[in-house]
PDB file of C-alpha atoms and ligand atoms in Angstrom:
ATOM      1  CA  MET A  58      10.921  -4.293 -17.435  1.00  0.00           C
ATOM      2  CA  SER A  59      10.740  -5.624 -13.887  1.00  0.00           C
ATOM      3  CA  VAL A  60      13.271  -8.327 -13.123  1.00  0.00           C
ATOM      4  CA  VAL A  61      10.579 -10.066 -11.088  1.00  0.00           C
ATOM      5  CA  GLU A  62       6.869  -9.435 -10.801  1.00  0.00           C
ATOM      6  CA  LEU A  63       3.974 -10.990  -8.870  1.00  0.00           C
ATOM      7  CA  SER A  64       0.507 -10.177 -10.235  1.00  0.00           C
ATOM      8  CA  ASP A  65      -2.700 -10.784  -8.326  1.00  0.00           C
ATOM      9  CA  VAL A  66      -1.039 -13.542  -6.327  1.00  0.00           C
ATOM     10  CA  VAL A  67      -2.953 -15.629  -3.809  1.00  0.00           C
ATOM     11  CA  LYS A  68      -1.261 -18.252  -1.655  1.00  0.00           C
ATOM     12  CA  ARG A  69      -3.347 -20.640   0.434  1.00  0.00           C
ATOM     13  CA  TYR A  70      -2.088 -23.354   2.730  1.00  0.00           C
ATOM     14  CA  ARG A  71      -4.267 -26.246   3.789  1.00  0.00           C
ATOM     15  CA  ASN A  72      -3.783 -27.461   7.358  1.00  0.00           C
ATOM     16  CA  GLY A  73      -6.150 -30.391   7.757  1.00  0.00           C
ATOM     17  CA  GLN A  74      -9.599 -28.808   7.658  1.00  0.00           C
ATOM     18  CA  GLU A  75      -8.264 -25.278   7.975  1.00  0.00           C
ATOM     19  CA  LEU A  76      -7.469 -23.162   4.925  1.00  0.00           C
ATOM     20  CA  ILE A  77      -5.005 -20.331   5.567  1.00  0.00           C
ATOM     21  CA  GLU A  78      -4.810 -17.493   3.063  1.00  0.00           C
ATOM     22  CA  ALA A  79      -1.248 -16.267   3.565  1.00  0.00           C
ATOM     23  CA  LEU A  80      -1.268 -13.849   0.586  1.00  0.00           C
ATOM     24  CA  LYS A  81      -4.428 -12.166  -0.657  1.00  0.00           C
ATOM     25  CA  ARG A  82      -4.173 -10.741  -4.189  1.00  0.00           C
ATOM     26  CA  VAL A  83      -0.673  -9.358  -3.910  1.00  0.00           C
ATOM     27  CA  ASP A  84       1.012  -7.257  -6.614  1.00  0.00           C
ATOM     28  CA  PHE A  85       4.754  -6.808  -6.287  1.00  0.00           C
ATOM     29  CA  HIS A  86       7.703  -5.981  -8.505  1.00  0.00           C
ATOM     30  CA  ALA A  87      11.430  -5.339  -8.214  1.00  0.00           C
ATOM     31  CA  GLU A  88      13.767  -3.527 -10.589  1.00  0.00           C
ATOM     32  CA  ARG A  89      17.497  -3.853 -11.297  1.00  0.00           C
ATOM     33  CA  GLY A  90      19.599  -1.566  -9.131  1.00  0.00           C
ATOM     34  CA  GLU A  91      16.880  -1.277  -6.524  1.00  0.00           C
ATOM     35  CA  MET A  92      16.681  -2.405  -2.904  1.00  0.00           C
ATOM     36  CA  VAL A  93      13.086  -3.203  -1.963  1.00  0.00           C
ATOM     37  CA  THR A  94      12.263  -4.095   1.603  1.00  0.00           C
ATOM     38  CA  VAL A  95       9.117  -5.915   2.629  1.00  0.00           C
ATOM     39  CA  ILE A  96       8.282  -5.067   6.241  1.00  0.00           C
ATOM     40  CA  GLY A  97       5.517  -6.700   8.210  1.00  0.00           C
ATOM     41  CA  PRO A  98       4.687  -8.349  11.526  1.00  0.00           C
ATOM     42  CA  SER A  99       5.187 -12.030  12.237  1.00  0.00           C
ATOM     43  CA  GLY A 100       2.777 -14.169  10.238  1.00  0.00           C
ATOM     44  CA  SER A 101       1.970 -11.411   7.721  1.00  0.00           C
ATOM     45  CA  GLY A 102       3.204 -13.526   4.779  1.00  0.00           C
ATOM     46  CA  LYS A 103       6.759 -12.203   4.232  1.00  0.00           C
ATOM     47  CA  SER A 104       8.527 -15.542   3.917  1.00  0.00           C
ATOM     48  CA  THR A 105       5.668 -16.888   1.818  1.00  0.00           C
ATOM     49  CA  MET A 106       6.122 -13.959  -0.553  1.00  0.00           C
ATOM     50  CA  LEU A 107       9.913 -14.309  -0.668  1.00  0.00           C
ATOM     51  CA  ASN A 108       9.547 -18.010  -1.483  1.00  0.00           C
ATOM     52  CA  LEU A 109       7.298 -17.136  -4.424  1.00  0.00           C
ATOM     53  CA  VAL A 110       9.664 -14.418  -5.682  1.00  0.00           C
ATOM     54  CA  GLY A 111      12.530 -16.936  -5.361  1.00  0.00           C
ATOM     55  CA  LEU A 112      10.640 -19.674  -7.231  1.00  0.00           C
ATOM     56  CA  LEU A 113      10.891 -21.959  -4.203  1.00  0.00           C
ATOM     57  CA  ASP A 114       7.102 -22.252  -4.178  1.00  0.00           C
ATOM     58  CA  THR A 115       4.252 -21.611  -6.629  1.00  0.00           C
ATOM     59  CA  PRO A 116       1.146 -19.440  -6.108  1.00  0.00           C
ATOM     60  CA  THR A 117      -2.358 -20.837  -5.664  1.00  0.00           C
ATOM     61  CA  GLU A 118      -3.615 -18.116  -8.010  1.00  0.00           C
ATOM     62  CA  GLY A 119      -1.964 -15.341  -9.986  1.00  0.00           C
ATOM     63  CA  THR A 120       1.162 -14.926 -12.085  1.00  0.00           C
ATOM     64  CA  VAL A 121       4.921 -14.829 -11.492  1.00  0.00           C
ATOM     65  CA  ARG A 122       7.098 -13.226 -14.171  1.00  0.00           C
ATOM     66  CA  LEU A 123      10.877 -13.030 -14.514  1.00  0.00           C
ATOM     67  CA  ASP A 124      12.049 -10.359 -16.961  1.00  0.00           C
ATOM     68  CA  GLY A 125       8.535 -10.332 -18.370  1.00  0.00           C
ATOM     69  CA  GLN A 126       8.422 -14.085 -18.928  1.00  0.00           C
ATOM     70  CA  ASP A 127       5.547 -15.930 -17.265  1.00  0.00           C
ATOM     71  CA  VAL A 128       7.139 -18.743 -15.232  1.00  0.00           C
ATOM     72  CA  THR A 129       4.000 -19.674 -13.258  1.00  0.00           C
ATOM     73  CA  ASP A 130       3.518 -22.954 -15.099  1.00  0.00           C
ATOM     74  CA  PHE A 131       7.182 -23.903 -15.406  1.00  0.00           C
ATOM     75  CA  SER A 132       8.134 -27.465 -14.450  1.00  0.00           C
ATOM     76  CA  GLU A 133      10.214 -28.142 -11.344  1.00  0.00           C
ATOM     77  CA  ASP A 134      13.321 -28.575 -13.535  1.00  0.00           C
ATOM     78  CA  GLU A 135      12.729 -25.313 -15.371  1.00  0.00           C
ATOM     79  CA  LEU A 136      12.212 -23.464 -12.078  1.00  0.00           C
ATOM     80  CA  THR A 137      15.417 -24.966 -10.684  1.00  0.00           C
ATOM     81  CA  GLU A 138      17.336 -23.732 -13.720  1.00  0.00           C
ATOM     82  CA  GLU A 139      15.865 -20.205 -13.415  1.00  0.00           C
ATOM     83  CA  ARG A 140      16.732 -20.176  -9.709  1.00  0.00           C
ATOM     84  CA  ARG A 141      20.269 -21.373 -10.280  1.00  0.00           C
ATOM     85  CA  SER A 142      21.061 -18.869 -13.006  1.00  0.00           C
ATOM     86  CA  GLY A 143      19.133 -15.834 -11.844  1.00  0.00           C
ATOM     87  CA  ILE A 144      18.542 -15.788  -8.109  1.00  0.00           C
ATOM     88  CA  GLY A 145      20.799 -15.647  -5.051  1.00  0.00           C
ATOM     89  CA  PHE A 146      19.499 -16.425  -1.572  1.00  0.00           C
ATOM     90  CA  VAL A 147      20.684 -15.206   1.809  1.00  0.00           C
ATOM     91  CA  PHE A 148      18.906 -17.123   4.552  1.00  0.00           C
ATOM     92  CA  GLN A 149      18.601 -15.916   8.099  1.00  0.00           C
ATOM     93  CA  ALA A 150      20.507 -18.865   9.549  1.00  0.00           C
ATOM     94  CA  PHE A 151      23.310 -18.507   6.937  1.00  0.00           C
ATOM     95  CA  HIS A 152      23.255 -22.248   6.057  1.00  0.00           C
ATOM     96  CA  LEU A 153      27.040 -22.408   5.705  1.00  0.00           C
ATOM     97  CA  LEU A 154      28.598 -25.862   5.706  1.00  0.00           C
ATOM     98  CA  PRO A 155      30.696 -26.142   8.881  1.00  0.00           C
ATOM     99  CA  MET A 156      33.501 -28.298   7.471  1.00  0.00           C
ATOM    100  CA  LEU A 157      34.203 -26.057   4.477  1.00  0.00           C
ATOM    101  CA  THR A 158      36.321 -22.894   4.431  1.00  0.00           C
ATOM    102  CA  ALA A 159      34.808 -19.510   3.583  1.00  0.00           C
ATOM    103  CA  THR A 160      36.136 -19.822   0.022  1.00  0.00           C
ATOM    104  CA  GLU A 161      34.736 -23.344  -0.416  1.00  0.00           C
ATOM    105  CA  ASN A 162      31.347 -22.268   0.926  1.00  0.00           C
ATOM    106  CA  VAL A 163      31.225 -19.424  -1.591  1.00  0.00           C
ATOM    107  CA  GLU A 164      32.256 -21.726  -4.451  1.00  0.00           C
ATOM    108  CA  LEU A 165      29.643 -24.328  -3.626  1.00  0.00           C
ATOM    109  CA  PRO A 166      26.688 -23.120  -5.771  1.00  0.00           C
ATOM    110  CA  SER A 167      28.937 -23.055  -8.850  1.00  0.00           C
ATOM    111  CA  MET A 168      30.460 -26.532  -8.369  1.00  0.00           C
ATOM    112  CA  TRP A 169      28.556 -27.845 -11.398  1.00  0.00           C
ATOM    113  CA  ASP A 170      30.270 -25.247 -13.566  1.00  0.00           C
ATOM    114  CA  THR A 171      33.712 -26.213 -14.889  1.00  0.00           C
ATOM    115  CA  SER A 172      33.827 -23.504 -17.532  1.00  0.00           C
ATOM    116  CA  ARG A 173      35.111 -20.668 -15.405  1.00  0.00           C
ATOM    117  CA  ASP A 174      37.511 -19.992 -12.650  1.00  0.00           C
ATOM    118  CA  ARG A 175      35.179 -20.138  -9.715  1.00  0.00           C
ATOM    119  CA  ARG A 176      37.921 -20.141  -7.107  1.00  0.00           C
ATOM    120  CA  ASP A 177      39.129 -16.728  -8.314  1.00  0.00           C
ATOM    121  CA  ARG A 178      35.597 -15.379  -8.346  1.00  0.00           C
ATOM    122  CA  ALA A 179      34.938 -16.724  -4.836  1.00  0.00           C
ATOM    123  CA  ILE A 180      38.086 -15.033  -3.542  1.00  0.00           C
ATOM    124  CA  ASP A 181      37.184 -11.800  -5.342  1.00  0.00           C
ATOM    125  CA  LEU A 182      33.706 -11.807  -3.807  1.00  0.00           C
ATOM    126  CA  LEU A 183      35.076 -12.466  -0.320  1.00  0.00           C
ATOM    127  CA  GLN A 184      37.547  -9.604  -0.757  1.00  0.00           C
ATOM    128  CA  ARG A 185      34.709  -7.325  -1.798  1.00  0.00           C
ATOM    129  CA  VAL A 186      32.747  -8.087   1.363  1.00  0.00           C
ATOM    130  CA  GLY A 187      35.854  -7.405   3.438  1.00  0.00           C
ATOM    131  CA  LEU A 188      36.891 -10.994   4.180  1.00  0.00           C
ATOM    132  CA  GLY A 189      40.076 -11.179   2.117  1.00  0.00           C
ATOM    133  CA  ASP A 190      41.953 -12.105   5.306  1.00  0.00           C
ATOM    134  CA  ARG A 191      39.501 -14.864   6.293  1.00  0.00           C
ATOM    135  CA  LEU A 192      39.487 -17.013   3.149  1.00  0.00           C
ATOM    136  CA  ASP A 193      40.515 -20.253   4.839  1.00  0.00           C
ATOM    137  CA  HIS A 194      38.495 -19.838   8.022  1.00  0.00           C
ATOM    138  CA  THR A 195      35.635 -22.243   8.690  1.00  0.00           C
ATOM    139  CA  PRO A 196      32.278 -20.822   9.888  1.00  0.00           C
ATOM    140  CA  ASN A 197      32.988 -21.563  13.570  1.00  0.00           C
ATOM    141  CA  GLN A 198      36.098 -19.366  13.263  1.00  0.00           C
ATOM    142  CA  LEU A 199      34.004 -16.434  12.013  1.00  0.00           C
ATOM    143  CA  SER A 200      31.716 -13.969  13.789  1.00  0.00           C
ATOM    144  CA  GLY A 201      28.001 -13.828  12.992  1.00  0.00           C
ATOM    145  CA  GLY A 202      28.454 -10.762  10.793  1.00  0.00           C
ATOM    146  CA  GLN A 203      31.358 -12.393   8.960  1.00  0.00           C
ATOM    147  CA  GLN A 204      29.286 -15.539   8.373  1.00  0.00           C
ATOM    148  CA  GLN A 205      26.504 -13.361   6.986  1.00  0.00           C
ATOM    149  CA  ARG A 206      29.014 -11.788   4.585  1.00  0.00           C
ATOM    150  CA  VAL A 207      30.147 -15.251   3.442  1.00  0.00           C
ATOM    151  CA  ALA A 208      26.473 -16.061   2.803  1.00  0.00           C
ATOM    152  CA  ILE A 209      26.125 -12.875   0.724  1.00  0.00           C
ATOM    153  CA  ALA A 210      29.268 -13.676  -1.288  1.00  0.00           C
ATOM    154  CA  ARG A 211      27.948 -17.196  -1.868  1.00  0.00           C
ATOM    155  CA  ALA A 212      24.603 -15.823  -3.085  1.00  0.00           C
ATOM    156  CA  LEU A 213      26.473 -13.780  -5.716  1.00  0.00           C
ATOM    157  CA  ILE A 214      28.724 -16.514  -7.141  1.00  0.00           C
ATOM    158  CA  ASN A 215      26.407 -17.343 -10.059  1.00  0.00           C
ATOM    159  CA  GLU A 216      25.975 -13.649 -10.918  1.00  0.00           C
ATOM    160  CA  PRO A 217      22.247 -13.444 -10.184  1.00  0.00           C
ATOM    161  CA  ASP A 218      19.889 -10.670 -11.283  1.00  0.00           C
ATOM    162  CA  ILE A 219      18.043 -10.866  -7.978  1.00  0.00           C
ATOM    163  CA  LEU A 220      19.350 -11.229  -4.442  1.00  0.00           C
ATOM    164  CA  LEU A 221      16.763 -12.342  -1.880  1.00  0.00           C
ATOM    165  CA  ALA A 222      17.349 -11.984   1.836  1.00  0.00           C
ATOM    166  CA  ASP A 223      15.170 -13.165   4.706  1.00  0.00           C
ATOM    167  CA  GLU A 224      15.992 -10.990   7.745  1.00  0.00           C
ATOM    168  CA  PRO A 225      19.508 -10.013   6.505  1.00  0.00           C
ATOM    169  CA  THR A 226      20.255  -8.290   9.815  1.00  0.00           C
ATOM    170  CA  GLY A 227      18.251 -10.698  11.969  1.00  0.00           C
ATOM    171  CA  ASN A 228      21.005 -12.231  14.068  1.00  0.00           C
ATOM    172  CA  LEU A 229      23.264  -9.192  14.121  1.00  0.00           C
ATOM    173  CA  ASP A 230      23.819  -6.258  16.458  1.00  0.00           C
ATOM    174  CA  GLN A 231      23.024  -2.779  15.082  1.00  0.00           C
ATOM    175  CA  ASP A 232      26.574  -1.862  14.012  1.00  0.00           C
ATOM    176  CA  THR A 233      27.181  -5.149  12.237  1.00  0.00           C
ATOM    177  CA  GLY A 234      23.733  -4.876  10.656  1.00  0.00           C
ATOM    178  CA  ARG A 235      24.686  -1.450   9.329  1.00  0.00           C
ATOM    179  CA  THR A 236      27.925  -2.834   7.832  1.00  0.00           C
ATOM    180  CA  ILE A 237      25.972  -5.572   6.058  1.00  0.00           C
ATOM    181  CA  LEU A 238      23.449  -3.035   4.733  1.00  0.00           C
ATOM    182  CA  ASP A 239      26.279  -0.788   3.477  1.00  0.00           C
ATOM    183  CA  GLU A 240      27.740  -3.779   1.668  1.00  0.00           C
ATOM    184  CA  LEU A 241      24.404  -4.723   0.127  1.00  0.00           C
ATOM    185  CA  THR A 242      23.947  -1.136  -1.067  1.00  0.00           C
ATOM    186  CA  ARG A 243      27.369  -1.162  -2.716  1.00  0.00           C
ATOM    187  CA  LEU A 244      26.748  -4.562  -4.358  1.00  0.00           C
ATOM    188  CA  LYS A 245      23.379  -3.412  -5.636  1.00  0.00           C
ATOM    189  CA  GLU A 246      25.058  -0.492  -7.403  1.00  0.00           C
ATOM    190  CA  ASP A 247      28.151  -2.371  -8.633  1.00  0.00           C
ATOM    191  CA  GLU A 248      26.252  -5.381  -9.980  1.00  0.00           C
ATOM    192  CA  ASN A 249      23.010  -3.596 -10.908  1.00  0.00           C
ATOM    193  CA  ILE A 250      20.984  -6.321  -9.183  1.00  0.00           C
ATOM    194  CA  ALA A 251      17.599  -6.149  -7.496  1.00  0.00           C
ATOM    195  CA  ILE A 252      17.744  -6.836  -3.769  1.00  0.00           C
ATOM    196  CA  VAL A 253      14.537  -7.937  -2.077  1.00  0.00           C
ATOM    197  CA  SER A 254      14.684  -8.231   1.715  1.00  0.00           C
ATOM    198  CA  VAL A 255      11.976  -9.194   4.152  1.00  0.00           C
ATOM    199  CA  THR A 256      12.238  -8.145   7.781  1.00  0.00           C
ATOM    200  CA  HIS A 257      10.642  -6.712  10.889  1.00  0.00           C
ATOM    201  CA  ASP A 258      13.720  -4.492  11.317  1.00  0.00           C
ATOM    202  CA  GLU A 259      12.879  -0.816  10.749  1.00  0.00           C
ATOM    203  CA  GLN A 260      16.649  -0.161  10.451  1.00  0.00           C
ATOM    204  CA  LEU A 261      16.383  -1.375   6.851  1.00  0.00           C
ATOM    205  CA  VAL A 262      14.072   1.521   5.966  1.00  0.00           C
ATOM    206  CA  ASP A 263      16.987   3.979   5.714  1.00  0.00           C
ATOM    207  CA  TYR A 264      18.824   1.728   3.266  1.00  0.00           C
ATOM    208  CA  SER A 265      15.895   0.898   1.006  1.00  0.00           C
ATOM    209  CA  ASP A 266      14.844   2.540  -2.239  1.00  0.00           C
ATOM    210  CA  ARG A 267      11.314   1.354  -1.659  1.00  0.00           C
ATOM    211  CA  ILE A 268       9.356  -0.057   1.277  1.00  0.00           C
ATOM    212  CA  VAL A 269       6.450  -2.436   0.902  1.00  0.00           C
ATOM    213  CA  ARG A 270       4.331  -3.001   3.996  1.00  0.00           C
ATOM    214  CA  LEU A 271       2.620  -6.346   4.323  1.00  0.00           C
ATOM    215  CA  VAL A 272      -0.153  -6.814   6.869  1.00  0.00           C
ATOM    216  CA  ASP A 273      -2.143 -10.031   7.154  1.00  0.00           C
ATOM    217  CA  GLY A 274      -1.362 -11.064   3.572  1.00  0.00           C
ATOM    218  CA  VAL A 275      -2.259  -7.684   2.064  1.00  0.00           C
ATOM    219  CA  ILE A 276       0.166  -5.019   0.759  1.00  0.00           C
ATOM    220  CA  GLU A 277      -0.524  -1.556   2.151  1.00  0.00           C
ATOM    221  CA  GLN A 278       0.471   1.141  -0.312  1.00  0.00           C
TER     222      GLN A 278
HETATM  223  N1  ATP B 451       3.582 -24.535   5.008  1.00  0.00           N
HETATM  224  C1  ATP B 451       2.594 -23.899   5.648  1.00  0.00           C
HETATM  225  N2  ATP B 451       1.441 -24.536   5.972  1.00  0.00           N
HETATM  226  C2  ATP B 451       0.427 -23.896   6.579  1.00  0.00           C
HETATM  227  N3  ATP B 451       0.466 -22.606   6.936  1.00  0.00           N
HETATM  228  C3  ATP B 451       1.583 -21.914   6.652  1.00  0.00           C
HETATM  229  C4  ATP B 451       2.704 -22.508   6.003  1.00  0.00           C
HETATM  230  N4  ATP B 451       3.669 -21.574   5.854  1.00  0.00           N
HETATM  231  C5  ATP B 451       3.181 -20.449   6.398  1.00  0.00           C
HETATM  232  N5  ATP B 451       1.920 -20.628   6.875  1.00  0.00           N
HETATM  233  C6  ATP B 451       1.054 -19.617   7.493  1.00  0.00           C
HETATM  234  O1  ATP B 451       0.947 -18.520   6.581  1.00  0.00           O
HETATM  235  C7  ATP B 451       1.030 -17.283   7.288  1.00  0.00           C
HETATM  236  C8  ATP B 451       2.217 -16.465   6.777  1.00  0.00           C
HETATM  237  O2  ATP B 451       3.430 -17.122   7.147  1.00  0.00           O
HETATM  238  P1  ATP B 451       4.875 -16.550   6.778  1.00  0.00           P
HETATM  239  O3  ATP B 451       5.875 -17.563   7.180  1.00  0.00           O
HETATM  240  O4  ATP B 451       4.870 -16.132   5.373  1.00  0.00           O
HETATM  241  O5  ATP B 451       4.939 -15.264   7.729  1.00  0.00           O
HETATM  242  P2  ATP B 451       6.141 -14.231   7.992  1.00  0.00           P
HETATM  243  O6  ATP B 451       5.621 -12.875   7.717  1.00  0.00           O
HETATM  244  O7  ATP B 451       7.367 -14.674   7.283  1.00  0.00           O
HETATM  245  O8  ATP B 451       6.357 -14.360   9.580  1.00  0.00           O
HETATM  246  P3  ATP B 451       7.734 -14.259  10.464  1.00  0.00           P
HETATM  247  O9  ATP B 451       8.052 -12.803  10.562  1.00  0.00           O
HETATM  248  O10 ATP B 451       7.301 -14.819  11.786  1.00  0.00           O
HETATM  249  O11 ATP B 451       8.786 -15.058   9.786  1.00  0.00           O
HETATM  250  C9  ATP B 451       1.088 -17.632   8.767  1.00  0.00           C
HETATM  251  O12 ATP B 451      -0.200 -17.577   9.292  1.00  0.00           O
HETATM  252  C10 ATP B 451       1.629 -19.049   8.757  1.00  0.00           C
HETATM  253  O13 ATP B 451       1.168 -19.747   9.892  1.00  0.00           O
HETATM  254 MG1   MG B 452       9.261 -15.389   7.913  1.00  0.00          MG
END
């Protein structure tokens, strides 16, 4: 069963009088242990689609399923709970808090949870992305690639089934981008998670199990 599935999804935005159809009857799915990359030009609907897969937004028409369960009509609270427990996000601009150390940034999404040793898990995750010697550094003491790795570790702290990444290599040079993609590939295998990335970067093609091309709101098979 697909860990996440969009069926016949339409997304329209209203801008005053203008109605923009950002996604036009899109079908999409991702499986555990798979890296799917959505490639398309600017304005083709990539971020819109990632927001729907990540339950940050709801479709105008169509169905969103997680592990086969229809979540399209879930309340805001129910969606928040599904997001928190099942989905990790890596945003292009990292969104790390500048006054916190790498370890504290990674711990942050699990702060509500007192039942487990989140500090140990944060340190373990940082070691696994090669930052075991940067645990107490703040973001301004880290390179762009290192900050991206902190963001990846943070996205994994709640043990998600799905990792979503908007332009995971966007701000990085080619070599650093390759390191990040190697790490994502390893994490995908170790944790058996689905990774869904959206990008214009053709470099991701070599690292992906499947490529989905999005043009003007339509998936080209
Ligand atoms: N909140 C919004 N209100 C109105 N129109 C929007 C909104 N968000 C996106 N759009 C429009 O929907 C279309 C798809 O936008 P989207 O952000 O999904 O593209 P994208 O593929 O992520 O582009 P980029 O590569 O530049 O990030 C664009 O035409 C955009 O202008
Ligand atoms: Mg975008």
